[in-house]
Coordinates of C-alpha atoms and ligand atoms in Angstrom, one line a residue:
M1 CA 3.5 0.1 -15.6
H2 CA 1.2 3.2 -15.6
H3 CA -1.5 4.9 -17.6
F4 CA 0.4 8.1 -18.6
Y5 CA 1.0 8.1 -22.3
R6 CA 1.6 10.4 -25.3
K7 CA -0.9 10.9 -28.2
N8 CA 0.3 13.2 -31.0
G9 CA 3.0 14.5 -28.8
S10 CA 0.7 15.5 -25.9
L11 CA 0.7 13.7 -22.6
F12 CA -2.5 12.0 -21.3
C13 CA -3.5 10.4 -18.0
E14 CA -6.0 7.7 -18.9
G15 CA -8.7 9.6 -20.9
V16 CA -7.6 13.1 -19.9
S17 CA -5.2 15.6 -21.5
L18 CA -2.7 16.8 -19.0
S19 CA -2.3 20.2 -20.8
A20 CA -6.0 20.7 -20.4
L21 CA -5.8 19.9 -16.7
A22 CA -2.8 22.3 -16.2
G23 CA -4.8 25.0 -18.1
K24 CA -7.9 24.5 -16.0
Y25 CA -6.4 24.0 -12.5
G26 CA -3.0 25.7 -12.8
T27 CA 0.4 24.5 -11.8
P28 CA 2.1 23.1 -9.8
L29 CA -0.4 20.3 -10.1
Y30 CA -0.2 16.7 -8.9
V31 CA -2.2 14.2 -11.1
Y32 CA -2.8 10.6 -10.1
S33 CA -4.2 7.8 -12.2
A34 CA -6.9 5.7 -10.4
R35 CA -6.5 2.9 -12.8
T36 CA -2.8 2.6 -12.2
L37 CA -3.3 2.6 -8.4
R38 CA -5.9 -0.2 -8.8
E39 CA -3.8 -2.3 -11.1
H40 CA -0.7 -2.1 -9.0
Y41 CA -2.7 -3.2 -6.0
Q42 CA -4.5 -6.0 -7.9
R43 CA -1.3 -7.3 -9.6
L44 CA 0.5 -7.6 -6.3
D45 CA -2.5 -9.2 -4.6
S46 CA -2.8 -11.8 -7.3
A47 CA 0.9 -12.5 -7.6
L48 CA 0.9 -13.3 -3.9
A49 CA -2.4 -15.2 -3.8
A50 CA -0.8 -18.4 -2.5
L51 CA 0.2 -16.5 0.7
D52 CA -3.2 -15.3 1.8
P53 CA -1.9 -11.7 1.5
M54 CA -3.1 -8.7 3.4
I55 CA -1.8 -5.7 1.5
C56 CA -1.6 -2.7 3.7
F57 CA -0.8 0.4 1.6
A58 CA 1.9 2.5 3.2
M59 CA -0.1 5.7 3.1
K60 CA 2.9 7.8 4.2
S61 CA 3.7 7.7 0.5
N62 CA 0.4 9.3 -0.5
S63 CA -2.3 10.0 2.0
N64 CA -4.8 11.9 -0.2
L65 CA -8.4 10.8 0.7
S66 CA -9.3 10.1 -2.9
V67 CA -6.3 7.9 -3.3
L68 CA -7.0 6.0 0.0
R69 CA -10.7 5.6 -1.0
T70 CA -9.7 4.1 -4.4
L71 CA -7.5 1.5 -2.7
A72 CA -9.9 0.8 0.2
R73 CA -12.5 0.0 -2.4
E74 CA -10.2 -2.7 -3.8
G75 CA -10.0 -4.2 -0.3
A76 CA -6.6 -2.7 0.7
G77 CA -5.6 -2.3 4.3
F78 CA -3.2 0.4 5.4
D79 CA 0.2 0.7 7.1
I80 CA -0.2 3.7 9.4
V81 CA 2.4 5.6 11.4
S82 CA 0.4 8.2 13.3
G83 CA -3.0 9.0 14.7
G84 CA -3.5 11.4 11.8
E85 CA -3.1 8.6 9.4
L86 CA -5.7 6.5 11.1
F87 CA -8.0 9.4 11.0
R88 CA -7.5 9.7 7.3
V89 CA -8.1 6.0 6.8
L90 CA -11.4 6.2 8.6
Q91 CA -12.4 9.4 6.7
A92 CA -11.7 7.6 3.5
G93 CA -13.9 4.6 4.4
G94 CA -11.0 2.2 5.1
E95 CA -11.2 -0.4 7.8
A96 CA -9.3 -0.1 11.1
G97 CA -9.3 -3.9 11.3
K98 CA -7.0 -3.9 8.2
C99 CA -4.5 -1.4 9.6
V100 CA -1.0 -2.1 11.0
F101 CA 0.6 0.6 13.1
A102 CA 4.3 1.2 12.9
G103 CA 6.8 3.7 14.3
V104 CA 9.3 4.1 17.1
G105 CA 7.4 6.9 18.9
K106 CA 3.7 6.1 19.2
T107 CA 2.1 8.3 21.8
D108 CA -0.3 7.2 24.5
D109 CA -3.2 9.0 22.8
E110 CA -2.4 7.4 19.4
I111 CA -2.2 3.9 21.0
A112 CA -5.5 4.4 22.9
C113 CA -7.2 5.6 19.7
A114 CA -5.9 2.7 17.6
L115 CA -7.0 0.2 20.3
R116 CA -10.5 1.8 20.5
R117 CA -10.8 1.6 16.7
G118 CA -9.7 -2.1 16.7
I119 CA -6.6 -2.1 14.4
Y120 CA -5.2 -5.4 13.2
A121 CA -1.8 -5.0 14.9
F122 CA 0.7 -2.7 16.5
H123 CA 4.2 -3.2 15.1
V124 CA 6.2 -2.8 18.3
E125 CA 9.7 -1.4 18.1
S126 CA 11.1 -1.7 21.7
Y127 CA 10.6 -3.2 25.1
S128 CA 9.5 0.2 26.5
E129 CA 6.8 0.5 23.8
L130 CA 5.6 -3.0 24.6
G131 CA 5.2 -1.9 28.3
Q132 CA 3.4 1.3 27.2
I133 CA 0.9 -0.6 25.0
N134 CA 0.3 -3.2 27.7
R135 CA -0.4 -0.5 30.3
I136 CA -2.8 1.4 28.0
A137 CA -4.6 -1.9 27.0
L138 CA -5.0 -2.9 30.6
R139 CA -6.5 0.5 31.5
M140 CA -9.0 0.1 28.6
R141 CA -9.7 -3.6 29.6
K142 CA -8.5 -4.7 26.2
K143 CA -5.9 -7.0 24.7
A144 CA -3.7 -5.2 22.2
P145 CA -2.7 -7.3 19.1
V146 CA 1.0 -6.9 18.5
A147 CA 3.9 -8.1 16.3
A148 CA 7.5 -7.3 17.0
R149 CA 9.2 -5.4 14.3
V150 CA 12.3 -7.4 13.9
N151 CA 15.5 -5.7 12.8
P152 CA 17.2 -8.6 10.9
N153 CA 20.4 -6.6 10.3
V154 CA 20.3 -7.0 6.6
D155 CA 21.6 -4.3 4.2
A156 CA 18.9 -3.3 1.8
D157 CA 21.4 -1.8 -0.6
T158 CA 19.5 1.5 -0.9
H159 CA 20.0 5.2 -0.1
R160 CA 21.3 5.6 3.5
K161 CA 18.4 7.8 4.6
I162 CA 15.9 5.1 3.8
T163 CA 17.7 2.0 5.0
T164 CA 16.0 0.7 8.1
G165 CA 17.0 -2.9 8.7
T166 CA 20.5 -2.7 10.1
Y167 CA 21.7 -2.2 13.7
E168 CA 22.8 1.4 12.7
N169 CA 19.1 2.3 12.4
K170 CA 16.6 3.2 15.1
F171 CA 14.1 0.6 14.0
G172 CA 13.0 -2.7 15.3
I173 CA 14.1 -5.3 17.9
P174 CA 17.5 -6.7 17.2
F175 CA 17.2 -10.2 15.7
E176 CA 19.0 -12.0 18.6
E177 CA 16.6 -10.5 21.2
V178 CA 13.3 -11.4 19.6
G179 CA 12.8 -14.8 21.3
E180 CA 13.2 -13.2 24.7
F181 CA 10.9 -10.4 23.6
Y182 CA 8.1 -12.8 22.8
G183 CA 8.7 -14.7 26.0
Q184 CA 8.2 -11.4 28.0
A185 CA 5.3 -10.2 25.9
S186 CA 3.4 -13.5 26.3
R187 CA 3.4 -12.9 30.1
L188 CA 1.6 -9.5 29.7
A189 CA -2.1 -9.6 30.3
G190 CA -2.8 -6.7 27.9
I191 CA -1.0 -8.2 25.0
K192 CA -2.1 -10.6 22.3
L193 CA 0.8 -11.9 20.1
R194 CA -0.6 -11.8 16.5
G195 CA 2.4 -11.9 14.2
V196 CA 6.0 -11.1 13.5
Q197 CA 7.2 -8.3 11.1
M198 CA 10.2 -6.7 9.5
H199 CA 10.8 -3.8 7.2
I200 CA 14.3 -3.4 5.9
G201 CA 14.1 -0.2 3.8
S202 CA 12.7 1.6 0.8
Q203 CA 13.3 1.8 -2.9
I204 CA 14.9 -1.7 -2.9
T205 CA 15.3 -2.7 -6.5
S206 CA 16.5 -6.2 -6.3
V207 CA 14.9 -9.3 -4.7
R208 CA 18.2 -10.2 -2.9
P209 CA 17.7 -8.2 0.3
F210 CA 14.1 -9.4 0.6
R211 CA 15.1 -13.0 0.1
E212 CA 18.0 -12.7 2.5
A213 CA 15.9 -11.2 5.2
A214 CA 13.1 -13.7 4.8
E215 CA 15.5 -16.6 4.9
K216 CA 17.0 -15.3 8.1
M217 CA 13.5 -14.8 9.7
L218 CA 12.0 -18.1 8.7
P219 CA 13.3 -20.3 11.6
L220 CA 12.4 -17.6 14.0
A221 CA 8.8 -17.3 12.6
L222 CA 8.4 -21.1 12.8
T223 CA 9.5 -21.1 16.5
L224 CA 7.2 -18.2 17.3
R225 CA 4.3 -19.8 15.6
A226 CA 4.8 -23.0 17.6
R227 CA 5.3 -21.2 20.9
H228 CA 2.9 -18.4 20.7
G229 CA 0.4 -19.3 17.9
I230 CA 1.1 -16.2 15.8
E231 CA -0.9 -15.9 12.6
Y232 CA 1.0 -13.7 10.2
F233 CA 4.4 -12.8 8.8
G234 CA 5.0 -9.2 7.8
M235 CA 7.4 -8.6 5.0
G236 CA 7.2 -4.8 5.3
G237 CA 7.3 -2.6 2.2
G238 CA 10.2 -1.2 0.3
L239 CA 9.6 -2.6 -3.2
G240 CA 11.4 -0.3 -5.6
I241 CA 10.1 1.3 -8.8
V242 CA 11.7 2.4 -12.0
Y243 CA 12.3 6.2 -12.0
D244 CA 13.7 6.4 -15.5
P245 CA 11.2 5.4 -18.1
A246 CA 13.9 5.2 -20.7
L247 CA 15.2 2.2 -18.6
E248 CA 11.8 0.6 -18.6
S249 CA 12.1 -0.3 -22.2
G250 CA 15.1 -2.5 -21.4
S251 CA 17.5 -1.1 -24.0
A252 CA 21.0 -2.6 -24.3
A253 CA 22.4 0.4 -22.4
W254 CA 20.0 -0.2 -19.6
W255 CA 20.8 -3.8 -19.2
K256 CA 24.5 -2.9 -19.0
R257 CA 23.9 -0.4 -16.2
Q258 CA 21.6 -2.6 -14.2
K259 CA 22.7 -5.5 -12.0
N260 CA 19.1 -6.7 -11.9
P261 CA 15.9 -6.1 -13.9
P262 CA 13.2 -4.1 -12.2
L263 CA 11.1 -5.7 -9.6
T264 CA 7.7 -6.7 -10.7
P265 CA 4.9 -8.2 -8.5
E266 CA 5.6 -11.5 -10.2
S267 CA 9.4 -11.5 -9.7
Y268 CA 8.9 -10.4 -6.1
A269 CA 6.4 -13.2 -5.5
A270 CA 8.6 -15.8 -7.3
A271 CA 11.4 -14.9 -4.9
I272 CA 9.5 -14.9 -1.6
A273 CA 6.5 -17.2 -2.1
P274 CA 8.4 -20.5 -2.1
L275 CA 10.1 -19.4 1.1
L276 CA 7.0 -18.3 3.0
Q277 CA 4.4 -20.7 1.8
P278 CA 5.6 -23.6 4.0
L279 CA 5.1 -21.3 7.0
G280 CA 1.4 -21.7 6.6
M281 CA 0.9 -18.1 7.8
R282 CA -0.8 -15.1 6.3
V283 CA 1.6 -12.7 4.8
V284 CA 1.2 -9.0 5.4
L285 CA 2.9 -6.5 3.0
E286 CA 3.3 -2.7 3.3
P287 CA 4.0 -1.4 -0.1
G288 CA 3.8 2.4 -0.6
R289 CA 5.9 3.6 -3.5
F290 CA 5.2 0.4 -5.5
I291 CA 1.5 1.2 -5.6
S292 CA 1.5 5.0 -5.7
G293 CA 4.9 6.0 -7.2
N294 CA 4.4 5.6 -10.9
A295 CA 0.7 6.4 -10.5
G296 CA 1.4 10.1 -10.2
V297 CA 3.1 13.0 -11.9
L298 CA 3.8 16.6 -11.0
L299 CA 3.1 19.3 -13.6
A300 CA 4.9 22.7 -13.5
S301 CA 5.3 25.7 -15.7
V302 CA 8.5 27.4 -16.8
V303 CA 8.6 30.9 -15.2
N304 CA 12.0 32.0 -16.5
V305 CA 15.0 30.7 -18.4
K306 CA 18.3 32.1 -17.2
K307 CA 21.3 31.6 -19.4
T308 CA 24.7 32.3 -18.1
A309 CA 28.1 31.6 -19.6
H310 CA 28.2 28.4 -17.5
K311 CA 24.6 27.2 -17.3
N312 CA 21.1 27.1 -18.7
F313 CA 18.8 27.3 -15.7
V314 CA 15.1 26.4 -16.4
I315 CA 13.2 28.0 -13.5
V316 CA 9.8 26.4 -12.9
D317 CA 6.9 27.2 -10.6
A318 CA 7.3 24.0 -8.6
A319 CA 9.9 23.8 -5.9
M320 CA 11.5 21.7 -3.2
N321 CA 8.5 22.5 -1.0
D322 CA 6.3 20.6 -3.6
L323 CA 8.7 17.7 -4.4
I324 CA 11.6 17.4 -2.0
R325 CA 13.0 14.1 -3.1
P326 CA 15.8 15.4 -5.4
A327 CA 16.9 17.9 -2.7
F328 CA 16.7 15.4 0.1
Y329 CA 17.9 12.1 -1.5
E330 CA 19.6 13.3 -4.7
S331 CA 16.8 11.3 -6.4
Y332 CA 16.2 11.1 -10.1
H333 CA 12.8 12.1 -11.6
Q334 CA 12.3 12.0 -15.4
I335 CA 11.5 15.5 -16.6
E336 CA 9.9 16.2 -20.0
P337 CA 8.1 19.0 -21.7
L338 CA 4.4 18.3 -21.4
T339 CA 4.0 18.7 -25.1
V340 CA 6.8 17.2 -27.3
K341 CA 9.1 20.0 -28.5
K342 CA 11.2 19.9 -31.6
G343 CA 14.5 21.9 -31.7
R344 CA 17.8 22.0 -29.9
I345 CA 18.6 19.8 -27.0
I346 CA 20.3 21.9 -24.2
S347 CA 22.1 20.8 -21.1
S348 CA 19.8 22.3 -18.4
D349 CA 19.4 22.6 -14.7
V350 CA 15.8 22.6 -13.8
V351 CA 15.3 24.5 -10.5
G352 CA 12.6 26.0 -8.4
P353 CA 12.3 29.5 -7.1
I354 CA 13.2 28.7 -3.4
C355 CA 16.1 30.6 -1.8
E356 CA 18.6 27.7 -1.5
S357 CA 20.7 25.9 -4.0
G358 CA 19.3 22.5 -2.9
D359 CA 16.1 23.6 -4.7
T360 CA 17.3 21.8 -7.8
F361 CA 15.4 19.1 -9.6
C362 CA 18.2 18.0 -12.0
K363 CA 21.6 19.2 -13.1
A364 CA 23.0 19.2 -16.6
R365 CA 20.1 17.2 -18.0
A366 CA 19.7 17.0 -21.8
L367 CA 16.4 18.7 -22.4
P368 CA 14.7 20.4 -25.4
S369 CA 15.1 24.2 -25.3
L370 CA 12.4 25.5 -23.1
S371 CA 10.9 29.0 -22.7
A372 CA 8.7 30.9 -20.2
G373 CA 5.2 29.5 -20.3
D374 CA 6.1 26.0 -21.4
R375 CA 5.0 23.2 -19.2
V376 CA 7.0 20.3 -17.9
V377 CA 6.1 17.0 -16.2
F378 CA 8.0 15.3 -13.4
F379 CA 7.3 11.5 -13.6
S380 CA 7.0 9.0 -10.7
A381 CA 5.9 11.7 -8.3
G382 CA 2.9 9.8 -6.8
A383 CA 4.9 8.6 -3.8
Y384 CA 6.5 10.9 -1.3
G385 CA 5.7 13.9 -3.5
F386 CA 2.7 15.8 -2.1
A387 CA 2.9 13.8 1.1
M388 CA 6.3 15.4 1.9
S389 CA 5.3 18.9 0.7
S390 CA 5.4 21.9 2.9
N391 CA 4.7 25.6 2.9
Y392 CA 8.4 26.6 3.0
N393 CA 8.9 30.1 1.6
S394 CA 5.2 30.7 2.3
R395 CA 4.2 28.8 -0.8
P396 CA 0.6 27.5 -0.9
R397 CA 0.6 23.8 -1.5
A398 CA -0.3 22.4 -5.0
A399 CA -3.6 21.0 -6.0
E400 CA -4.1 17.3 -6.5
I401 CA -6.2 15.7 -9.2
L402 CA -7.3 12.1 -9.4
V403 CA -8.2 10.9 -13.0
D404 CA -10.4 7.9 -13.4
G405 CA -11.0 7.1 -17.0
K406 CA -12.4 10.3 -18.3
K407 CA -13.5 11.5 -14.9
V408 CA -11.5 14.3 -13.2
I409 CA -11.7 14.5 -9.4
V410 CA -10.2 17.5 -7.6
A411 CA -8.7 15.4 -4.8
R412 CA -7.3 18.5 -3.0
K413 CA -7.9 22.1 -3.8
R414 CA -5.0 24.4 -4.4
E415 CA -4.2 26.2 -1.1
K416 CA -4.9 29.9 -1.0
L417 CA -3.0 32.7 0.7
D418 CA -5.4 32.6 3.6
D419 CA -4.6 28.9 4.2
L420 CA -1.0 30.0 4.9
I421 CA -1.9 31.9 8.0
R422 CA -4.7 29.8 9.3
G423 CA -4.4 29.4 13.1
E424 CA -1.7 32.0 13.4
K425 CA -1.8 35.2 15.4
Ligands
LLP1 N1 6.6 0.0 6.1 C1 7.3 0.8 6.9 C2 7.4 0.4 8.3 C3 8.0 1.9 6.5 O1 8.7 2.6 7.3 C4 7.9 2.3 5.1 C5 8.5 3.5 4.5 C6 7.0 1.5 4.3 C7 6.4 0.4 4.8 C8 6.8 1.8 2.8 O2 8.0 1.8 2.1 P1 7.9 1.8 0.5 O3 7.1 0.6 0.1 O4 7.1 3.1 0.1 O5 9.2 1.9 0.0 N2 10.6 9.5 1.7 C9 11.4 8.5 1.1 C10 10.9 7.1 1.5 C11 10.7 6.9 3.0 C12 10.2 5.5 3.4 C13 9.9 5.5 4.8 N3 9.3 4.2 5.2 C14 11.5 8.7 -0.4 O6 10.9 9.6 -0.9 O7 12.2 7.9 -1.0

């Protein structure tokens, strides 16, 4: 579900024409829909109402201040993984008291800062980190609220680079060691046990792994609540989205290819609420992509078309430094001309100008014939798009726009050449 739609062949975001935005602000250009962000948050919040949910937006997926502010105003908390992310939350008007802090390598400075600001909980990934947090809390005469991040050893059935909940991965306390971990933690004067958490991976498109992991965790959560009075159960994030809008329509071909229909807030809630409700604990969720993914697109312009005897390369002004997902995870993004084009359909590779072959957005995709100056749109680029961008090949980073109804907010200015060398000698 999102608020990008076509009117007379032209693409709009809410009340604003994307061609007009590309013309005014140039390309490559990220455009986000505020209404989509809000509705994703609200739908998840209401579907899970029975679980007293605290939805902590995983801001690693999109950390633009305007995006964070939009969600903070809805009441969202944030899943943070660095001192930099906490800084952004506070700058955006978010509440530290609604932040959970994950990650296997929190530094002393980051822990001290989070403690000073009063975050809701640290998601602790190891015994040594527990000792580190305890030591810092004692020095600051505070009690650090913590939850163990449990590794339930459940396969999330997703890309190997974004699977996190098996013993092959660096994350979490192995399931079998968790009881002992809480026993030790309860004896530390600088630690307050607040919850228990897991996160099994990202872009999970069926409810099965969530249900399996929750079922495995339930008896453990009940024991921990009885022994240590913990107040919340963290389900992590990882809810997958639909990257191919053709699939969203649920055509016969789509149903054939899919084992499961796409996750919706309602289907997710229907799968986990009956399991978790009897716990009588607040449920903390950390969705990133589910909220921001389909709320953003990337616009680019065709620079050149290179036809060889073998290929039709459409070379655009966006590159892997702007959107690295296809290069890094072989991921699919729907690509369309910004304005509907009649004419021949050609098998095309859409590529960026960067000097490596991985800088390819798609291979042999059936696309209308495109020429220099045409504009294209990459859908579902709101999560892990700009957030993973870089200056590779000394390319200034794209501008970001937030559309809210008919209002256009320049959420981040396009970088200039001077920005490339800031701080260098
Ligand atoms: N919580 C924790 C502890 C996480 O590590 C992550 C994501 C999330 C929540 C949010 O996951 P989400 O709901 O967005 O799936 N760059 C990759 C995704 C990396 C995810 C890392 N951790 C991509 O572009 O697919």
